[in-house]
mmCIF file of C-alpha atoms in Angstrom:
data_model
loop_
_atom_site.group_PDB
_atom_site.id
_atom_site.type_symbol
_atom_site.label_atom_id
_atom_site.label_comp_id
_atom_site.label_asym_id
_atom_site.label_seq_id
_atom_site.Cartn_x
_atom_site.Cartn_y
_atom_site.Cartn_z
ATOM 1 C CA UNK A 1 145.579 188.660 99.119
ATOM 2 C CA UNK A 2 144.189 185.120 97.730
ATOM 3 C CA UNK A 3 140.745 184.490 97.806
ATOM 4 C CA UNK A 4 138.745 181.078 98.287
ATOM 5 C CA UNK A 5 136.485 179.853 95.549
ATOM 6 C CA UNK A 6 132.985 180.630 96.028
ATOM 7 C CA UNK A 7 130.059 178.094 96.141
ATOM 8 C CA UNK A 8 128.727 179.457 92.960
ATOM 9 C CA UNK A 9 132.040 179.704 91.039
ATOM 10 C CA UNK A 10 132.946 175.746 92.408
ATOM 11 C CA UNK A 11 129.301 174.622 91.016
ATOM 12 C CA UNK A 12 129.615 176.536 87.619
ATOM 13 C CA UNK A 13 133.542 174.695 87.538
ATOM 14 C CA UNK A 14 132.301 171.517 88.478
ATOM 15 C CA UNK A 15 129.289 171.910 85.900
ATOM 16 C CA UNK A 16 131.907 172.899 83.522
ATOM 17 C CA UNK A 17 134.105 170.034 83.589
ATOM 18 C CA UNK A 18 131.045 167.591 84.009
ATOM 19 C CA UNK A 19 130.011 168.753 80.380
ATOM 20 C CA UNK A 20 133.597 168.589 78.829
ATOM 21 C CA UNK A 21 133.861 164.868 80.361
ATOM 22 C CA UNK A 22 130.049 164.118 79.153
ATOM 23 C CA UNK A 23 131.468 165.597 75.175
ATOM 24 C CA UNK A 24 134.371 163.986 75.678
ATOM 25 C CA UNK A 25 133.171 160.843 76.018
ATOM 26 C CA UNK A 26 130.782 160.502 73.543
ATOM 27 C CA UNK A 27 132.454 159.572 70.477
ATOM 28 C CA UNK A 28 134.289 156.886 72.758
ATOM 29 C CA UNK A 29 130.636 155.606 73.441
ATOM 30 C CA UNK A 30 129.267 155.646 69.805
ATOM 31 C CA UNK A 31 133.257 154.008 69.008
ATOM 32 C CA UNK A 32 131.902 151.480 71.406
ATOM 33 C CA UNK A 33 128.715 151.021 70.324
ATOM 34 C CA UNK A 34 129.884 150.878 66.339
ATOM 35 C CA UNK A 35 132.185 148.206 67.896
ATOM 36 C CA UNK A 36 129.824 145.990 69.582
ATOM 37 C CA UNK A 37 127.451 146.343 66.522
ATOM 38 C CA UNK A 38 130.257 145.184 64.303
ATOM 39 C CA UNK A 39 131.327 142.251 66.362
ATOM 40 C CA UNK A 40 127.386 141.173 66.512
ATOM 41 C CA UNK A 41 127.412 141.621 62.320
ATOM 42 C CA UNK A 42 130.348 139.109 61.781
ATOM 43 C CA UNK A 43 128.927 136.377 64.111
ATOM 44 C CA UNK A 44 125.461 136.570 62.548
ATOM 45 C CA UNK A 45 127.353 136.368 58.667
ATOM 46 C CA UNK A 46 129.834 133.740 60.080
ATOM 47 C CA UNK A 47 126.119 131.788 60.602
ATOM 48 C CA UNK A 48 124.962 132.310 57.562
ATOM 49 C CA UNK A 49 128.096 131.488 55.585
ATOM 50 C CA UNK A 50 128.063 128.024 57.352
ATOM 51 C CA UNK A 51 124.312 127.625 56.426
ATOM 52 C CA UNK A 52 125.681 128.520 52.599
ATOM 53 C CA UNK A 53 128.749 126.457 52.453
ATOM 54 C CA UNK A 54 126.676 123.249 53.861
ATOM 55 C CA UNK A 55 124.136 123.855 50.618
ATOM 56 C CA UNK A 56 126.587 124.782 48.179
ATOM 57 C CA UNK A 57 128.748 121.650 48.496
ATOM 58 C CA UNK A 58 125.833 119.983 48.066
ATOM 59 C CA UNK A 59 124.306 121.829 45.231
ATOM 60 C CA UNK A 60 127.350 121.530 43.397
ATOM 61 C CA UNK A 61 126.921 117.906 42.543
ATOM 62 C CA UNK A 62 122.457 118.363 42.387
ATOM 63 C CA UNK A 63 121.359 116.281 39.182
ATOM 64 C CA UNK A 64 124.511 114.552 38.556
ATOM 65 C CA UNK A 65 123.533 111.100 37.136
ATOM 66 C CA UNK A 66 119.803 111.882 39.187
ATOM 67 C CA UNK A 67 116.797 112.857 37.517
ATOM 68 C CA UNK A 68 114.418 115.976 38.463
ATOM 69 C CA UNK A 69 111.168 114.189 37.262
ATOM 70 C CA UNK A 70 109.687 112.371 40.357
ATOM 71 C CA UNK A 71 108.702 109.815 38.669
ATOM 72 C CA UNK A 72 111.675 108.473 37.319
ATOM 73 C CA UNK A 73 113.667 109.820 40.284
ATOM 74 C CA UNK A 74 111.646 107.237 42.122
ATOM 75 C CA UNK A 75 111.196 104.504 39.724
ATOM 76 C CA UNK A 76 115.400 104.265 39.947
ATOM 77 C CA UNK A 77 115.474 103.262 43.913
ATOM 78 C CA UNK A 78 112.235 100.750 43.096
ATOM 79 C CA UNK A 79 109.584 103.211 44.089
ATOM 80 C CA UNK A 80 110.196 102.948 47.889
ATOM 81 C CA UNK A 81 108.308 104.487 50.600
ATOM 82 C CA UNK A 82 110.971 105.925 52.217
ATOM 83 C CA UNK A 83 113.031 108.956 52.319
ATOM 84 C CA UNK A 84 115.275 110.267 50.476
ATOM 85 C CA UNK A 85 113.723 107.129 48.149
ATOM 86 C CA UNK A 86 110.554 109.057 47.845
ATOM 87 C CA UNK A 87 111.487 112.274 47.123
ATOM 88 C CA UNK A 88 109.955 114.664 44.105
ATOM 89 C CA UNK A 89 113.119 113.933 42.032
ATOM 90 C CA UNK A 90 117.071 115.664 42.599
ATOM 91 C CA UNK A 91 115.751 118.485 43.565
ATOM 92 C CA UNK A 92 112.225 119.267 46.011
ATOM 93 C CA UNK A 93 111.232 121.938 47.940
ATOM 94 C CA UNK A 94 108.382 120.928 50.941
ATOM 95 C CA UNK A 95 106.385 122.491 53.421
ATOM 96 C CA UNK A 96 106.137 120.179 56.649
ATOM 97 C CA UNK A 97 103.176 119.923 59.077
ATOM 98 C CA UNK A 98 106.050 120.151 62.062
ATOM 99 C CA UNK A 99 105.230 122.817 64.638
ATOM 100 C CA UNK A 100 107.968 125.897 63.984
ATOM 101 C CA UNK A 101 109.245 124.402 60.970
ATOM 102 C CA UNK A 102 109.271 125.918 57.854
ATOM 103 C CA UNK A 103 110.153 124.531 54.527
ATOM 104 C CA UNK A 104 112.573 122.208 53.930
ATOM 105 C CA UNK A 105 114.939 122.061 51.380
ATOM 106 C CA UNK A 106 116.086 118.092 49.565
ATOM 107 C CA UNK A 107 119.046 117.706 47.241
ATOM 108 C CA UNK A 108 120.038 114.547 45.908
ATOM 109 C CA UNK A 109 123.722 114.864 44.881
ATOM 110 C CA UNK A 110 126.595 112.764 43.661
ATOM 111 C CA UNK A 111 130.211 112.551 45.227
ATOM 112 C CA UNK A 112 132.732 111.404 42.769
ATOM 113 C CA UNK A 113 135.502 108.856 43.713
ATOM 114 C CA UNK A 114 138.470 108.364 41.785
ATOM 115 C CA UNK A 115 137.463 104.754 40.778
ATOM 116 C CA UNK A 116 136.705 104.410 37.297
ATOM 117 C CA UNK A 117 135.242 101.403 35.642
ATOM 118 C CA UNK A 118 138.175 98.912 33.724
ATOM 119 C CA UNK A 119 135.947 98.135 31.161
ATOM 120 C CA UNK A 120 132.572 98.678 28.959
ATOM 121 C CA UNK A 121 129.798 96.739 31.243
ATOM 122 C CA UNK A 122 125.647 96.144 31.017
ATOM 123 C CA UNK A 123 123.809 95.769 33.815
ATOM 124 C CA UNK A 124 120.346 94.679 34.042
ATOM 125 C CA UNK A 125 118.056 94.118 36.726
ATOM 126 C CA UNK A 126 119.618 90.652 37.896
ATOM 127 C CA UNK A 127 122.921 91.968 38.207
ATOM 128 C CA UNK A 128 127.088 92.208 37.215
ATOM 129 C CA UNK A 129 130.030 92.719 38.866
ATOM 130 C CA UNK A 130 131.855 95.409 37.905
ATOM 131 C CA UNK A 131 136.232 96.123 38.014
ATOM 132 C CA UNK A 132 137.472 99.090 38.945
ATOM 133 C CA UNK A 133 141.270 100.798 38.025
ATOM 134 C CA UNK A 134 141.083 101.695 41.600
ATOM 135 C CA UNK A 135 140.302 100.155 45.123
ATOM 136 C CA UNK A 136 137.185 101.677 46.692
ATOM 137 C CA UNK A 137 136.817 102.692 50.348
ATOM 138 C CA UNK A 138 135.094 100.173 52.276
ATOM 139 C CA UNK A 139 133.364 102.676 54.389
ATOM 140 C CA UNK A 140 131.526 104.043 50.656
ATOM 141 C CA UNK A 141 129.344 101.279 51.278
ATOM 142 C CA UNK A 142 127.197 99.572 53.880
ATOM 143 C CA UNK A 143 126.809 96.336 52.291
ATOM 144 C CA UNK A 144 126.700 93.852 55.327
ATOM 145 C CA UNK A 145 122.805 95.029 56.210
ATOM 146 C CA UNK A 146 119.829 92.690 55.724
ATOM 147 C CA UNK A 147 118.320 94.885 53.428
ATOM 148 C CA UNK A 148 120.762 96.977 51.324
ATOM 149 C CA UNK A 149 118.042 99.372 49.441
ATOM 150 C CA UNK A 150 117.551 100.468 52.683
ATOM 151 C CA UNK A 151 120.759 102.691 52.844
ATOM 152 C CA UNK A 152 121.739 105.898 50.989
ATOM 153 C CA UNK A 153 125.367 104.465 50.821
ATOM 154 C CA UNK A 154 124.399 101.328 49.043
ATOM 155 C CA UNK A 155 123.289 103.139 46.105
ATOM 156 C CA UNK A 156 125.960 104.741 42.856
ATOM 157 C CA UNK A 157 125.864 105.945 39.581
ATOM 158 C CA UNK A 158 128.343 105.744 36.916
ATOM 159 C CA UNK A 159 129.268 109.315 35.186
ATOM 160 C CA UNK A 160 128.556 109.411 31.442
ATOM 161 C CA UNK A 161 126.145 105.893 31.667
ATOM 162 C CA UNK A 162 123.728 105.024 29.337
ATOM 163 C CA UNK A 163 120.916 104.969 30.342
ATOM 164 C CA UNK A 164 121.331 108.015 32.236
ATOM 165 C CA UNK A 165 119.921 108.949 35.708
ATOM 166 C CA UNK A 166 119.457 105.687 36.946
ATOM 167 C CA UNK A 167 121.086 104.664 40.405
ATOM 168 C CA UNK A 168 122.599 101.376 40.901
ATOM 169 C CA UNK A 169 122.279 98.916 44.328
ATOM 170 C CA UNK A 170 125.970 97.881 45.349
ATOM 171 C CA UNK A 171 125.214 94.407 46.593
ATOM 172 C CA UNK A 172 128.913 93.151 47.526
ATOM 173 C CA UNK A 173 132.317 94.813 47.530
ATOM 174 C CA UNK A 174 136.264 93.490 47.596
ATOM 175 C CA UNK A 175 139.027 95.036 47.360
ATOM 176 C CA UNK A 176 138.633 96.259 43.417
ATOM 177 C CA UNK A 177 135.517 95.160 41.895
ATOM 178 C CA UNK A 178 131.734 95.741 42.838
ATOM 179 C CA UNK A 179 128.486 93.974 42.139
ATOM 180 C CA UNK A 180 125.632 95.802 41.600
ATOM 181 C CA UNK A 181 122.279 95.561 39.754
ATOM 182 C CA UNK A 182 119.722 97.970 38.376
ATOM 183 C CA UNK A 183 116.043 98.245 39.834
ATOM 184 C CA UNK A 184 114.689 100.146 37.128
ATOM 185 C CA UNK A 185 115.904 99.074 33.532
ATOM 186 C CA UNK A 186 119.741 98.701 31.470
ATOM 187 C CA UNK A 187 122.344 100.303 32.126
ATOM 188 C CA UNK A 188 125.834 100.753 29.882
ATOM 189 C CA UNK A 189 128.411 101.238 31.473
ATOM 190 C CA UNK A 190 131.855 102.768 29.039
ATOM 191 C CA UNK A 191 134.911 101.978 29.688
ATOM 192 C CA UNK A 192 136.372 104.335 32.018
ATOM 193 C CA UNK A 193 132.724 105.911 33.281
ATOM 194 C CA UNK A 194 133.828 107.440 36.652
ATOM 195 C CA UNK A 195 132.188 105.838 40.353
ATOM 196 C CA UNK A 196 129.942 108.614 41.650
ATOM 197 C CA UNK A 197 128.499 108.034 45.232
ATOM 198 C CA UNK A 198 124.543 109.177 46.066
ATOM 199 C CA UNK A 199 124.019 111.454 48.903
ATOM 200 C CA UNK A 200 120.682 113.131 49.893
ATOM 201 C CA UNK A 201 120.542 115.985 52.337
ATOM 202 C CA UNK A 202 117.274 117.481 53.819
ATOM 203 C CA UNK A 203 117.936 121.083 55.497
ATOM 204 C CA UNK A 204 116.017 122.879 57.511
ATOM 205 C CA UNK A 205 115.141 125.488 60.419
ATOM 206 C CA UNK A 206 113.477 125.487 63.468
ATOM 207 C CA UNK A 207 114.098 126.384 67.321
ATOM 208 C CA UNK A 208 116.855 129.032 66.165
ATOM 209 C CA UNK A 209 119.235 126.234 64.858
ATOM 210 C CA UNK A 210 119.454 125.145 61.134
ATOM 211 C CA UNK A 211 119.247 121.192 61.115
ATOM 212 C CA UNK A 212 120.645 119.192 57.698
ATOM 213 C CA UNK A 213 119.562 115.657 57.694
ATOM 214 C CA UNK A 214 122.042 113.443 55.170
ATOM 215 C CA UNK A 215 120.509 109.971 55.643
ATOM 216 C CA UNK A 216 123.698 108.193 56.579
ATOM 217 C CA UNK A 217 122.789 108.328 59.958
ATOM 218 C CA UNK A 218 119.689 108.586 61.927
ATOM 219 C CA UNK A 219 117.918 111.826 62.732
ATOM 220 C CA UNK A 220 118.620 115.620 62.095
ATOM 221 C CA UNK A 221 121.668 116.888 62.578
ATOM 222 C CA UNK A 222 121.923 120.700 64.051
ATOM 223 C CA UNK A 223 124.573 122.423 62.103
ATOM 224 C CA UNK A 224 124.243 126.208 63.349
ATOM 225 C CA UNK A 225 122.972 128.187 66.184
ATOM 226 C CA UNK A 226 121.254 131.162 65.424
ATOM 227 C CA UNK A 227 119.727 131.002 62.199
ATOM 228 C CA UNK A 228 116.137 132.564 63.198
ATOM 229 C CA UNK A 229 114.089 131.722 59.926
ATOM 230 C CA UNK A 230 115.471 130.256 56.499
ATOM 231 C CA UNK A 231 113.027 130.133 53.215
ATOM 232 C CA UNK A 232 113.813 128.013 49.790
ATOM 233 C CA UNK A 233 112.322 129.286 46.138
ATOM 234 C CA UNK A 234 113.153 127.111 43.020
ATOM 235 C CA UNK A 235 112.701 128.548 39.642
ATOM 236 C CA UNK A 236 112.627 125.387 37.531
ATOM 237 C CA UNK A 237 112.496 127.108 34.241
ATOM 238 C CA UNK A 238 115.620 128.665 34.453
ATOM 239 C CA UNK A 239 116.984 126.095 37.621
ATOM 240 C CA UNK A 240 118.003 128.401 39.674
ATOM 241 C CA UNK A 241 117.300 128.283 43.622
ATOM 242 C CA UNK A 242 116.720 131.570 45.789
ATOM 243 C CA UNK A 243 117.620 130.802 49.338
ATOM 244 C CA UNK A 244 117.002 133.698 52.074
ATOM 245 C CA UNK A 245 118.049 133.819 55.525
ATOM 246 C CA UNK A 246 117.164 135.674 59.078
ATOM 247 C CA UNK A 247 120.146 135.027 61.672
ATOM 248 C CA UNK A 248 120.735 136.947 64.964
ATOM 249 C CA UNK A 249 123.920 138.275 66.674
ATOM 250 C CA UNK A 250 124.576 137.175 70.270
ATOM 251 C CA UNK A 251 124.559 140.879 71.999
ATOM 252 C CA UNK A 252 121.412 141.365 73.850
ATOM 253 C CA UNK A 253 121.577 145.253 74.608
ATOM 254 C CA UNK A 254 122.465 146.819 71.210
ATOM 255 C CA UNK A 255 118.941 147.743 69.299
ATOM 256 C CA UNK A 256 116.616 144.502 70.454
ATOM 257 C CA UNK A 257 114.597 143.423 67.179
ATOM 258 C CA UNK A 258 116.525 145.832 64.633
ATOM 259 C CA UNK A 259 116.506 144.344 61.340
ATOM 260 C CA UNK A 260 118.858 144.962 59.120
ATOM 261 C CA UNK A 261 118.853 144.510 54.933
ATOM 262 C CA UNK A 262 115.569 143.981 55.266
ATOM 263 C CA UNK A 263 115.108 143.890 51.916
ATOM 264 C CA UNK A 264 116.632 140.719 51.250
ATOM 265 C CA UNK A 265 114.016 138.649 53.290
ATOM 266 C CA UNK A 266 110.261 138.117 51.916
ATOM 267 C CA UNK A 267 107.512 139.841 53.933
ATOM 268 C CA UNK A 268 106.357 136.638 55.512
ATOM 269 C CA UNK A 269 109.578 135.971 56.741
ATOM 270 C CA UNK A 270 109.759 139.473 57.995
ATOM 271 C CA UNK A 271 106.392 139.459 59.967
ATOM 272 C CA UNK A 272 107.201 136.932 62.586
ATOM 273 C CA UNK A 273 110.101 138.633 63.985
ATOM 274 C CA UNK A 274 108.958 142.045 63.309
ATOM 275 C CA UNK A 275 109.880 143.672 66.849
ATOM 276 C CA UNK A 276 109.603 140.412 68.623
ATOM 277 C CA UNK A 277 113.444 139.569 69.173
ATOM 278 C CA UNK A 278 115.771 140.226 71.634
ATOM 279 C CA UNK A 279 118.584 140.724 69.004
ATOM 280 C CA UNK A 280 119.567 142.410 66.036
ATOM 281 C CA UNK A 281 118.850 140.447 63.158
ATOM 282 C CA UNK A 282 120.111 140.076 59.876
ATOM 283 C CA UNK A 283 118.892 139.392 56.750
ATOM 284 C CA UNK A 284 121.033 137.549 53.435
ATOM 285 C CA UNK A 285 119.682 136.445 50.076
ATOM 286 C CA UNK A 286 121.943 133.927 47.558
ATOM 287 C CA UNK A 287 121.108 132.528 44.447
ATOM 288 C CA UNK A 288 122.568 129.436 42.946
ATOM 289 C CA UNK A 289 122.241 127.638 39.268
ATOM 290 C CA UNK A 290 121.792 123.994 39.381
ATOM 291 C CA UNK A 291 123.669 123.563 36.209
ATOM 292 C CA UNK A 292 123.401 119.641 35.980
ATOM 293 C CA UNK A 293 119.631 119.930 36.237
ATOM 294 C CA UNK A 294 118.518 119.692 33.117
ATOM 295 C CA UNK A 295 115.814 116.973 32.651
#
């Protein structure tokens, strides 16, 4: 004869299988959790590699043809008050007075075209026209402004000039020549010396975004959301510059204010987030040689 289950055997069963489910489906939850935490990893390093490629590309070209000394960095746009004009020479490192801003980083960097010059040329502070084997881009320049020092894109150098790092004003342009003039001292120009445009860029962080201003149009850019906190060193014996980064992930319920490598970020970077984000964060640490500054 069959029997019905009791109360007490049905509760110790159901108990039973509710702990086989629960150890069951733990692994799938830590799987889950490990998957979440990697997905959050990759967009906060996807951040910082954007913040990295945008200085790189710039840093490649720091010092080309543009002096580190402040003085003469200046003295070669005709001391003006105005930035990138004013800066402390190819390479500067400032702390602003801006609420939630940090320091910001300035590199003044060349972009080479594939105009070279046709022939050996001097050009003094009055000015010379210059011919070139190749037809530059009318949108290099912005020479149809009142005041043409005014613009970053109004301003070259010649690779392999003598004398070196000094920046020349374009004052006209058609088709395949240029006139420029100097507004510091001579410049030689060889036969062959290769068109090099100036750019400045100004980066910086604030209001979890990283802003790069690059002076060819008005006001900051924002480049990347984000970025939490971003700090610039510059060793200027051996010219190399230590930049360190704090980004976030986008999950909000995996580990709120979790930092990770940790180690990579200074202490005073560390302390204003220390438990007091929503997200995991992430620390990253690069290192890059301006090779072309040398004087």
């Amino acid at each position: 004869m069959k029997r019905a289950f009791t109360l007490v055997e049905t509760l110790v069963a159901s108990f039973i299988l509710v702990l086989t489910i629960s150890f069951c489906m733990l692994p799938f939850k830590n799987t889950m959790q490990m998957l979440r935490l990697y997905k959050d990893r990759r967009i906060a390093e996807n951040r910082i590699l954007t913040v990295e490629t945008i200085i790189k590309s710039a840093f490649e070209n720091c010092g080309v043809g543009i002096s580190k000394d402040p003085q003469e960095y200046k003295a070669g746009f005709g001391n003006k008050n105005r930035a990138p004009f004013n800066w402390n020479g190819a390479l500067s490192i400032t702390n602003t007075s801006q609420a939630n801003v940090g320091k910001k980083l300035r590199v003044a960097y060349t972009m080479p075209t594939e105009c070279l010059s046709e022939e050996k040329v001097t050009i003094d502070l009055s000015g010379k026209t210059i011919f070139l084997t190749e037809k530059a881009n009318k949108d290099y320049f912005a020479v149809d402004i009142y005041d043409k020092a005014q613009s970053v894109k109004n301003w070259i150098i010649f690779e392999g000039a003598r004398q070196t790092n000094t920046p020349l004003l374009v004052t006209d342009h058609s088709a395949d020549m240029i006139s420029v003039r100097s507004k510091s001292r001579e410049v030689t120009i060889p036969k062959g010396s290769r068109l090099m445009l100036f750019r400045a860029l100004e980066c910086y962080c604030t209001g979890d975004k990283f802003y790069t201003n690059d002076f060819r149009s008005s006001g900051e850019q924002p480049r990347e959301d984000g970025i939490c906190a971003i700090d610039f060193d510059y060793d200027d014996i051996h010219n190399l510059l230590t930049v360190r980064i704090i980004a976030r992930g986008d999950d909000e319920n995996i580990s709120a204010g979790r930092i990770e490598g940790a180690e990579k970020c200074t202490p005073d970077m560390l302390l204003q987030w220390q438990n007091k984000s929503q997200y995991v964060l992430y620390c990253e640490k690069f290192v890059l040689h301006a090779a072309n500054l040398t004087k």
